[in-house]
Amino acid sequence: MATDHGSANFVGVDISDIFPTAIFPRNCNFYQENFLDGVSQPDGTFDVVFQRNVSCGLTFELWQKAMAEAFRVLKPGGYYECVEAEYQLHNCGPFTHEYFEHLLMIMAYGSVDPLLVRALDKLMVAAGFTDVKVTEYMVPIGQWGGKIGVMWQHNVLTGMATVKNQLRKTAGMTEQQVAAASVRLEKELSEGRTHSIVHVVCGRKPE
């Protein structure tokens, strides 16, 4: 986006050091910070704050902190947009369903409500945002969905790799069983017509 919109300034924030090095436009800066602790930007800095794919690690209270921080750094009249996927898949096979039940259990152990993404609009209103709008998209997972479906299938399988230790604890699986489960999951996703729902929620800071 920084390359396509050279007259705008972009700031990226992430808790992990995963910033790009090959392409680094002059109008784009990255900071390794935890937005839940507050970012280094002063009040009223940005016209737009965009946030995505954090719902698996945020409790209700942490969502409140995140939205309060977005409200703080936005200029009056600025927009805040969240993009989050549900962690309940639709039209999935029996093994995929079982895997996601274990994933939901892992989230519950961390006091994370997997269905909270359906109420982000209400959280935005409570945080002081106005003109809040919600758009839902059906996103295919697997080869039946073409390029997008293959990319989302990759996301699911990558996510499984990141929680394999938790899976071993909650499901009582050995490392070999987790590896075999990954193969079965990939097979079901490749052959079925599984999809997820992505919520895009946008609100405006009052003038």
JSON list of N, CA and C in Angstrom, two decimals, residues 1 45 55 58 61 64 79 95 103 107 139 145 151 162-163 168-169 192 207:
[
{"chain": "A", "resi": 1, "resn": "MET", "atom": "N", "xyz": [0.82, -1.20, 0.00]},
{"chain": "A", "resi": 1, "resn": "MET", "atom": "CA", "xyz": [0.00, 0.00, 0.00]},
{"chain": "A", "resi": 1, "resn": "MET", "atom": "C", "xyz": [0.86, 1.26, 0.00]},
{"chain": "A", "resi": 45, "resn": "THR", "atom": "N", "xyz": [-2.81, 10.88, 15.95]},
{"chain": "A", "resi": 45, "resn": "THR", "atom": "CA", "xyz": [-1.79, 10.83, 14.90]},
{"chain": "A", "resi": 45, "resn": "THR", "atom": "C", "xyz": [-2.35, 10.38, 13.55]},
{"chain": "A", "resi": 55, "resn": "SER", "atom": "N", "xyz": [-7.74, -12.01, 16.96]},
{"chain": "A", "resi": 55, "resn": "SER", "atom": "CA", "xyz": [-8.81, -12.45, 17.84]},
{"chain": "A", "resi": 55, "resn": "SER", "atom": "C", "xyz": [-8.49, -13.73, 18.60]},
{"chain": "A", "resi": 58, "resn": "LEU", "atom": "N", "xyz": [-6.91, -12.53, 22.04]},
{"chain": "A", "resi": 58, "resn": "LEU", "atom": "CA", "xyz": [-7.43, -11.42, 22.83]},
{"chain": "A", "resi": 58, "resn": "LEU", "atom": "C", "xyz": [-8.67, -11.82, 23.61]},
{"chain": "A", "resi": 61, "resn": "GLU", "atom": "N", "xyz": [-11.36, -8.28, 27.77]},
{"chain": "A", "resi": 61, "resn": "GLU", "atom": "CA", "xyz": [-10.68, -7.12, 28.36]},
{"chain": "A", "resi": 61, "resn": "GLU", "atom": "C", "xyz": [-9.58, -6.60, 27.45]},
{"chain": "A", "resi": 64, "resn": "GLN", "atom": "N", "xyz": [-10.94, -4.56, 24.68]},
{"chain": "A", "resi": 64, "resn": "GLN", "atom": "CA", "xyz": [-11.26, -3.21, 25.15]},
{"chain": "A", "resi": 64, "resn": "GLN", "atom": "C", "xyz": [-10.01, -2.33, 25.14]},
{"chain": "A", "resi": 79, "resn": "TYR", "atom": "N", "xyz": [-10.79, 6.68, 11.01]},
{"chain": "A", "resi": 79, "resn": "TYR", "atom": "CA", "xyz": [-11.49, 5.39, 10.93]},
{"chain": "A", "resi": 79, "resn": "TYR", "atom": "C", "xyz": [-10.64, 4.25, 11.51]},
{"chain": "A", "resi": 95, "resn": "PHE", "atom": "N", "xyz": [-12.95, -34.87, 10.74]},
{"chain": "A", "resi": 95, "resn": "PHE", "atom": "CA", "xyz": [-11.67, -34.68, 11.41]},
{"chain": "A", "resi": 95, "resn": "PHE", "atom": "C", "xyz": [-11.38, -33.19, 11.58]},
{"chain": "A", "resi": 103, "resn": "LEU", "atom": "N", "xyz": [-9.09, -26.76, 19.10]},
{"chain": "A", "resi": 103, "resn": "LEU", "atom": "CA", "xyz": [-8.57, -25.40, 19.02]},
{"chain": "A", "resi": 103, "resn": "LEU", "atom": "C", "xyz": [-9.42, -24.45, 19.86]},
{"chain": "A", "resi": 107, "resn": "MET", "atom": "N", "xyz": [-8.32, -22.08, 23.13]},
{"chain": "A", "resi": 107, "resn": "MET", "atom": "CA", "xyz": [-8.66, -20.67, 23.29]},
{"chain": "A", "resi": 107, "resn": "MET", "atom": "C", "xyz": [-9.41, -20.44, 24.60]},
{"chain": "A", "resi": 139, "resn": "VAL", "atom": "N", "xyz": [-15.34, -17.05, 3.03]},
{"chain": "A", "resi": 139, "resn": "VAL", "atom": "CA", "xyz": [-14.01, -17.29, 2.49]},
{"chain": "A", "resi": 139, "resn": "VAL", "atom": "C", "xyz": [-13.80, -18.80, 2.31]},
{"chain": "A", "resi": 145, "resn": "GLY", "atom": "N", "xyz": [-11.66, -23.37, -3.71]},
{"chain": "A", "resi": 145, "resn": "GLY", "atom": "CA", "xyz": [-11.75, -21.91, -3.69]},
{"chain": "A", "resi": 145, "resn": "GLY", "atom": "C", "xyz": [-10.70, -21.20, -4.51]},
{"chain": "A", "resi": 151, "resn": "MET", "atom": "N", "xyz": [-4.66, -20.38, -0.28]},
{"chain": "A", "resi": 151, "resn": "MET", "atom": "CA", "xyz": [-3.97, -19.53, 0.69]},
{"chain": "A", "resi": 151, "resn": "MET", "atom": "C", "xyz": [-4.56, -19.72, 2.09]},
{"chain": "A", "resi": 162, "resn": "THR", "atom": "N", "xyz": [1.58, -24.07, 14.79]},
{"chain": "A", "resi": 162, "resn": "THR", "atom": "CA", "xyz": [1.93, -23.18, 15.90]},
{"chain": "A", "resi": 162, "resn": "THR", "atom": "C", "xyz": [1.31, -23.61, 17.22]},
{"chain": "A", "resi": 163, "resn": "VAL", "atom": "N", "xyz": [0.25, -24.43, 17.17]},
{"chain": "A", "resi": 163, "resn": "VAL", "atom": "CA", "xyz": [-0.40, -24.85, 18.42]},
{"chain": "A", "resi": 163, "resn": "VAL", "atom": "C", "xyz": [-0.20, -26.34, 18.70]},
{"chain": "A", "resi": 168, "resn": "ARG", "atom": "N", "xyz": [-1.07, -31.33, 21.93]},
{"chain": "A", "resi": 168, "resn": "ARG", "atom": "CA", "xyz": [-0.58, -32.53, 22.62]},
{"chain": "A", "resi": 168, "resn": "ARG", "atom": "C", "xyz": [-1.12, -32.58, 24.04]},
{"chain": "A", "resi": 169, "resn": "LYS", "atom": "N", "xyz": [-1.29, -31.41, 24.65]},
{"chain": "A", "resi": 169, "resn": "LYS", "atom": "CA", "xyz": [-1.78, -31.38, 26.03]},
{"chain": "A", "resi": 169, "resn": "LYS", "atom": "C", "xyz": [-3.30, -31.56, 26.09]},
{"chain": "A", "resi": 192, "resn": "GLY", "atom": "N", "xyz": [-12.72, -31.21, 0.32]},
{"chain": "A", "resi": 192, "resn": "GLY", "atom": "CA", "xyz": [-14.05, -30.72, 0.66]},
{"chain": "A", "resi": 192, "resn": "GLY", "atom": "C", "xyz": [-14.32, -29.31, 0.14]},
{"chain": "A", "resi": 207, "resn": "GLU", "atom": "N", "xyz": [-15.84, 13.61, 15.49]},
{"chain": "A", "resi": 207, "resn": "GLU", "atom": "CA", "xyz": [-15.11, 14.87, 15.26]},
{"chain": "A", "resi": 207, "resn": "GLU", "atom": "C", "xyz": [-14.95, 15.61, 16.59]}
]
